[in-house]
Amino acid sequence: MMPVLCRSIAVGFMALSSMCLISGCNIASAVGYTLSPEPEFEAKYQLADVPTVVFIDDRRGRVNPTRLRRVIADEATTQLIEEEAVSAANMIAPRDAMLVARKYDRSGEVISISKVGELVGAEQVIYVDVEQFALTYDGVTPDPKAIARVRVLDLKTGKRVFPDPNDPGSYGYYQLVVELPDHDPHGFNTVRVRNQMTEALAMQTGDQLGKLFYRYIKSELGGRLR
């Protein structure tokens, strides 16, 4: 005789099948979707757990408004702490590096990245050189995209550690490309919508920057699983 639990499961499955036949759903697809593994991504580089700062270099003024530089850096910093890529005690506030760079920029000097790191007490700098941060390519069609060159510098040795300096295909940097999916063109020309999109692009850029340095599983529903 079929055990009570197994019989209940079988009856429930048959009931679900009947409902799907009536409504037109595909139960095989639903079960297959549920059982399919979530895509997993490995860290591009494992950071050392030493005093670390994220520095956004935007001397060409790509990021507008400029406060979004801090949004990008803060989001990446928060993720690195939450995912324990670097301990909270070793993550230096990005604003400190920005203030140092601004001070030297105002005096007309070009300060090196290693000097910025040194002045804020960092031994490791996640350096982000912004190449593009724009909502549209033609002024009309919404196509939010950010492009940046990312490097990790070890200030103790004075060398780049990411990308691998021995990799000839890296060109000395990792190119991070971030796009906003499913952007709605409705109201694109309004200030409110554009502000929302630039904020979202900055947050997504910080999110993708942080993800370079820890392993994560991406949910098919759009979320992030640790």
Short mmCIF file of C-alpha atoms in Angstrom, two decimals:
data_model
loop_
_atom_site.label_atom_id
_atom_site.label_comp_id
_atom_site.label_asym_id
_atom_site.label_seq_id
_atom_site.Cartn_x
_atom_site.Cartn_y
_atom_site.Cartn_z
CA MET A 1 0.00 0.00 0.00
CA MET A 2 1.26 3.50 -0.83
CA PRO A 3 2.33 5.39 2.33
CA VAL A 4 -0.01 8.23 3.29
CA LEU A 5 2.62 10.96 2.65
CA CYS A 6 3.55 9.65 -0.80
CA ARG A 7 -0.13 9.22 -1.72
CA SER A 8 -0.81 12.82 -0.65
CA ILE A 9 2.08 14.11 -2.76
CA ALA A 10 0.90 12.10 -5.75
CA VAL A 11 -2.67 13.36 -5.38
CA GLY A 12 -1.43 16.93 -5.04
CA PHE A 13 0.75 16.62 -8.14
CA MET A 14 -2.18 15.21 -10.16
CA ALA A 15 -4.38 18.05 -8.94
CA LEU A 16 -1.75 20.58 -10.00
CA SER A 17 -1.49 18.88 -13.38
CA SER A 18 -5.26 19.12 -13.84
CA MET A 19 -5.23 22.79 -12.95
CA CYS A 20 -2.44 23.43 -15.42
CA LEU A 21 -4.33 21.63 -18.17
CA ILE A 22 -7.28 23.90 -17.53
CA SER A 23 -5.25 27.11 -17.33
CA GLY A 24 -2.80 26.20 -20.08
CA CYS A 25 0.37 26.30 -17.99
CA ASN A 26 3.37 24.04 -18.61
CA ILE A 27 4.09 22.12 -15.41
CA ALA A 28 7.24 20.51 -16.82
CA SER A 29 8.70 23.90 -17.55
CA ALA A 30 7.75 25.18 -14.11
CA VAL A 31 9.37 22.22 -12.36
CA GLY A 32 12.46 22.43 -14.57
CA TYR A 33 12.80 26.16 -13.86
CA THR A 34 12.56 25.55 -10.13
CA LEU A 35 15.19 22.82 -10.17
CA SER A 36 17.66 24.59 -12.47
CA PRO A 37 20.80 25.82 -10.66
CA GLU A 38 21.32 29.54 -10.17
CA PRO A 39 24.29 31.00 -12.11
CA GLU A 40 27.39 31.34 -9.95
CA PHE A 41 30.18 33.88 -10.42
CA GLU A 42 33.65 33.70 -8.93
CA ALA A 43 35.57 36.75 -7.72
CA LYS A 44 37.81 38.27 -10.38
CA TYR A 45 40.35 38.92 -7.65
CA GLN A 46 40.59 38.18 -3.93
CA LEU A 47 41.45 41.33 -2.04
CA ALA A 48 43.93 41.32 0.83
CA ASP A 49 42.37 42.16 4.18
CA VAL A 50 44.44 45.29 4.74
CA PRO A 51 43.48 49.00 4.95
CA THR A 52 41.64 49.54 1.67
CA VAL A 53 39.95 52.45 -0.07
CA VAL A 54 37.81 52.74 -3.21
CA PHE A 55 38.90 55.78 -5.20
CA ILE A 56 36.82 57.11 -8.10
CA ASP A 57 38.99 59.10 -10.49
CA ASP A 58 36.76 61.37 -12.57
CA ARG A 59 39.01 64.27 -13.41
CA ARG A 60 37.39 64.46 -16.85
CA GLY A 61 33.99 65.12 -15.24
CA ARG A 62 32.11 62.16 -16.73
CA VAL A 63 29.95 61.58 -13.65
CA ASN A 64 27.30 64.26 -13.29
CA PRO A 65 26.22 65.32 -10.73
CA THR A 66 29.57 64.83 -9.04
CA ARG A 67 28.00 63.56 -5.77
CA LEU A 68 27.30 60.30 -7.62
CA ARG A 69 31.01 59.49 -7.46
CA ARG A 70 30.54 58.96 -3.76
CA VAL A 71 27.36 56.95 -4.37
CA ILE A 72 29.37 54.55 -6.55
CA ALA A 73 32.25 54.26 -4.09
CA ASP A 74 30.01 53.95 -1.02
CA GLU A 75 27.92 51.20 -2.60
CA ALA A 76 31.02 49.19 -3.55
CA THR A 77 32.50 49.73 -0.07
CA THR A 78 29.29 48.59 1.63
CA GLN A 79 29.15 45.42 -0.44
CA LEU A 80 32.78 44.54 0.24
CA ILE A 81 32.10 44.82 3.96
CA GLU A 82 28.80 42.91 3.85
CA GLU A 83 30.32 40.10 1.81
CA GLU A 84 33.43 40.07 4.03
CA ALA A 85 35.77 40.61 1.08
CA VAL A 86 37.53 43.08 3.38
CA SER A 87 36.78 43.50 7.07
CA ALA A 88 34.86 46.59 8.16
CA ALA A 89 37.82 47.72 10.27
CA ASN A 90 40.02 47.83 7.17
CA MET A 91 37.67 49.66 4.80
CA ILE A 92 38.43 53.38 4.63
CA ALA A 93 35.59 55.80 3.85
CA PRO A 94 35.78 56.84 0.16
CA ARG A 95 35.04 60.46 1.09
CA ASP A 96 38.46 60.69 2.76
CA ALA A 97 40.23 59.89 -0.51
CA MET A 98 37.95 62.25 -2.42
CA LEU A 99 38.69 65.11 -0.03
CA VAL A 100 42.44 64.56 -0.37
CA ALA A 101 42.27 64.51 -4.16
CA ARG A 102 40.04 67.61 -4.23
CA LYS A 103 42.48 69.51 -2.01
CA TYR A 104 45.38 68.87 -4.37
CA ASP A 105 43.26 69.47 -7.48
CA ARG A 106 42.34 72.92 -6.18
CA SER A 107 45.98 73.79 -5.68
CA GLY A 108 46.71 72.89 -9.29
CA GLU A 109 48.77 69.81 -8.46
CA VAL A 110 48.20 66.38 -9.94
CA ILE A 111 48.36 63.95 -7.05
CA SER A 112 49.26 60.32 -7.70
CA ILE A 113 46.93 57.50 -6.69
CA SER A 114 49.58 56.03 -4.42
CA LYS A 115 49.85 59.41 -2.64
CA VAL A 116 46.09 59.55 -2.16
CA GLY A 117 46.19 56.10 -0.61
CA GLU A 118 49.13 56.96 1.58
CA LEU A 119 47.48 60.12 2.94
CA VAL A 120 44.34 58.24 4.01
CA GLY A 121 46.28 55.35 5.52
CA ALA A 122 45.50 52.76 2.84
CA GLU A 123 47.72 49.86 1.84
CA GLN A 124 45.42 48.80 -0.99
CA VAL A 125 43.56 51.03 -3.45
CA ILE A 126 40.69 49.98 -5.70
CA TYR A 127 41.22 52.55 -8.43
CA VAL A 128 38.34 53.34 -10.76
CA ASP A 129 39.01 55.55 -13.78
CA VAL A 130 35.65 56.61 -15.24
CA GLU A 131 35.53 56.65 -19.04
CA GLN A 132 31.79 57.00 -19.56
CA PHE A 133 28.75 57.72 -17.43
CA ALA A 134 25.79 58.73 -19.56
CA LEU A 135 22.08 58.14 -19.97
CA THR A 136 21.96 58.36 -23.77
CA TYR A 137 24.24 58.10 -26.79
CA ASP A 138 22.29 60.48 -29.00
CA GLY A 139 20.50 62.79 -26.57
CA VAL A 140 17.13 61.22 -27.35
CA THR A 141 17.21 57.45 -26.87
CA PRO A 142 17.65 56.21 -23.27
CA ASP A 143 20.69 53.93 -23.05
CA PRO A 144 22.18 54.31 -19.53
CA LYS A 145 25.76 53.04 -19.49
CA ALA A 146 28.87 53.39 -17.37
CA ILE A 147 32.35 52.29 -18.43
CA ALA A 148 35.36 52.36 -16.13
CA ARG A 149 38.89 51.03 -15.96
CA VAL A 150 39.49 49.21 -12.68
CA ARG A 151 42.82 48.41 -11.04
CA VAL A 152 43.89 47.26 -7.59
CA LEU A 153 47.18 48.71 -6.35
CA ASP A 154 49.32 47.31 -3.54
CA LEU A 155 50.90 50.40 -2.01
CA LYS A 156 53.44 48.43 0.01
CA THR A 157 55.07 47.04 -3.12
CA GLY A 158 54.04 49.91 -5.35
CA LYS A 159 52.66 47.45 -7.91
CA ARG A 160 49.36 46.65 -9.57
CA VAL A 161 47.96 43.32 -8.38
CA PHE A 162 44.71 43.33 -10.40
CA PRO A 163 44.46 42.64 -13.23
CA ASP A 164 47.35 40.19 -13.14
CA PRO A 165 50.42 42.16 -14.30
CA ASN A 166 51.65 39.02 -16.05
CA ASP A 167 48.53 38.81 -18.21
CA PRO A 168 49.33 40.52 -21.54
CA GLY A 169 45.65 40.57 -22.47
CA SER A 170 44.60 42.80 -19.59
CA TYR A 171 46.05 46.05 -21.02
CA GLY A 172 46.82 47.05 -17.44
CA TYR A 173 43.19 47.41 -16.35
CA TYR A 174 39.87 45.57 -16.10
CA GLN A 175 37.13 47.20 -18.12
CA LEU A 176 33.88 47.38 -16.19
CA VAL A 177 30.79 47.95 -18.34
CA VAL A 178 27.49 48.59 -16.59
CA GLU A 179 24.11 48.98 -18.29
CA LEU A 180 20.67 49.50 -16.82
CA PRO A 181 18.25 46.82 -18.00
CA ASP A 182 14.64 47.47 -18.99
CA HIS A 183 14.79 51.25 -18.99
CA ASP A 184 11.45 52.86 -19.75
CA PRO A 185 11.62 55.67 -22.34
CA HIS A 186 8.46 57.22 -20.89
CA GLY A 187 9.25 60.62 -19.42
CA PHE A 188 12.94 60.35 -20.31
CA ASN A 189 13.16 64.06 -21.05
CA THR A 190 11.88 65.06 -17.61
CA VAL A 191 14.32 66.06 -14.88
CA ARG A 192 12.73 63.68 -12.37
CA VAL A 193 13.13 60.59 -14.55
CA ARG A 194 16.68 61.49 -15.55
CA ASN A 195 17.66 62.01 -11.93
CA GLN A 196 16.20 58.63 -11.02
CA MET A 197 18.10 56.97 -13.86
CA THR A 198 21.45 58.56 -13.00
CA GLU A 199 21.01 57.53 -9.36
CA ALA A 200 20.15 53.98 -10.43
CA LEU A 201 23.13 53.86 -12.80
CA ALA A 202 25.46 54.98 -10.00
CA MET A 203 24.08 52.36 -7.60
CA GLN A 204 24.37 49.64 -10.24
CA THR A 205 27.93 50.70 -11.03
CA GLY A 206 28.89 50.44 -7.37
CA ASP A 207 27.13 47.09 -7.16
CA GLN A 208 29.00 45.65 -10.15
CA LEU A 209 32.29 47.11 -8.92
CA GLY A 210 31.93 45.37 -5.58
CA LYS A 211 31.00 42.08 -7.23
CA LEU A 212 34.40 41.91 -8.92
CA PHE A 213 35.91 40.97 -5.57
CA TYR A 214 33.65 38.30 -4.10
CA ARG A 215 31.86 35.12 -5.15
CA TYR A 216 28.11 35.46 -5.61
CA ILE A 217 25.11 33.60 -6.95
CA LYS A 218 22.68 35.53 -9.10
CA SER A 219 19.00 34.69 -8.80
CA GLU A 220 17.11 34.31 -12.08
CA LEU A 221 14.45 36.50 -10.51
CA GLY A 222 16.94 39.35 -10.39
CA GLY A 223 18.11 39.18 -6.81
CA ARG A 224 21.48 38.27 -5.35
CA LEU A 225 22.05 35.18 -3.22
CA ARG A 226 25.08 34.99 -0.97
#
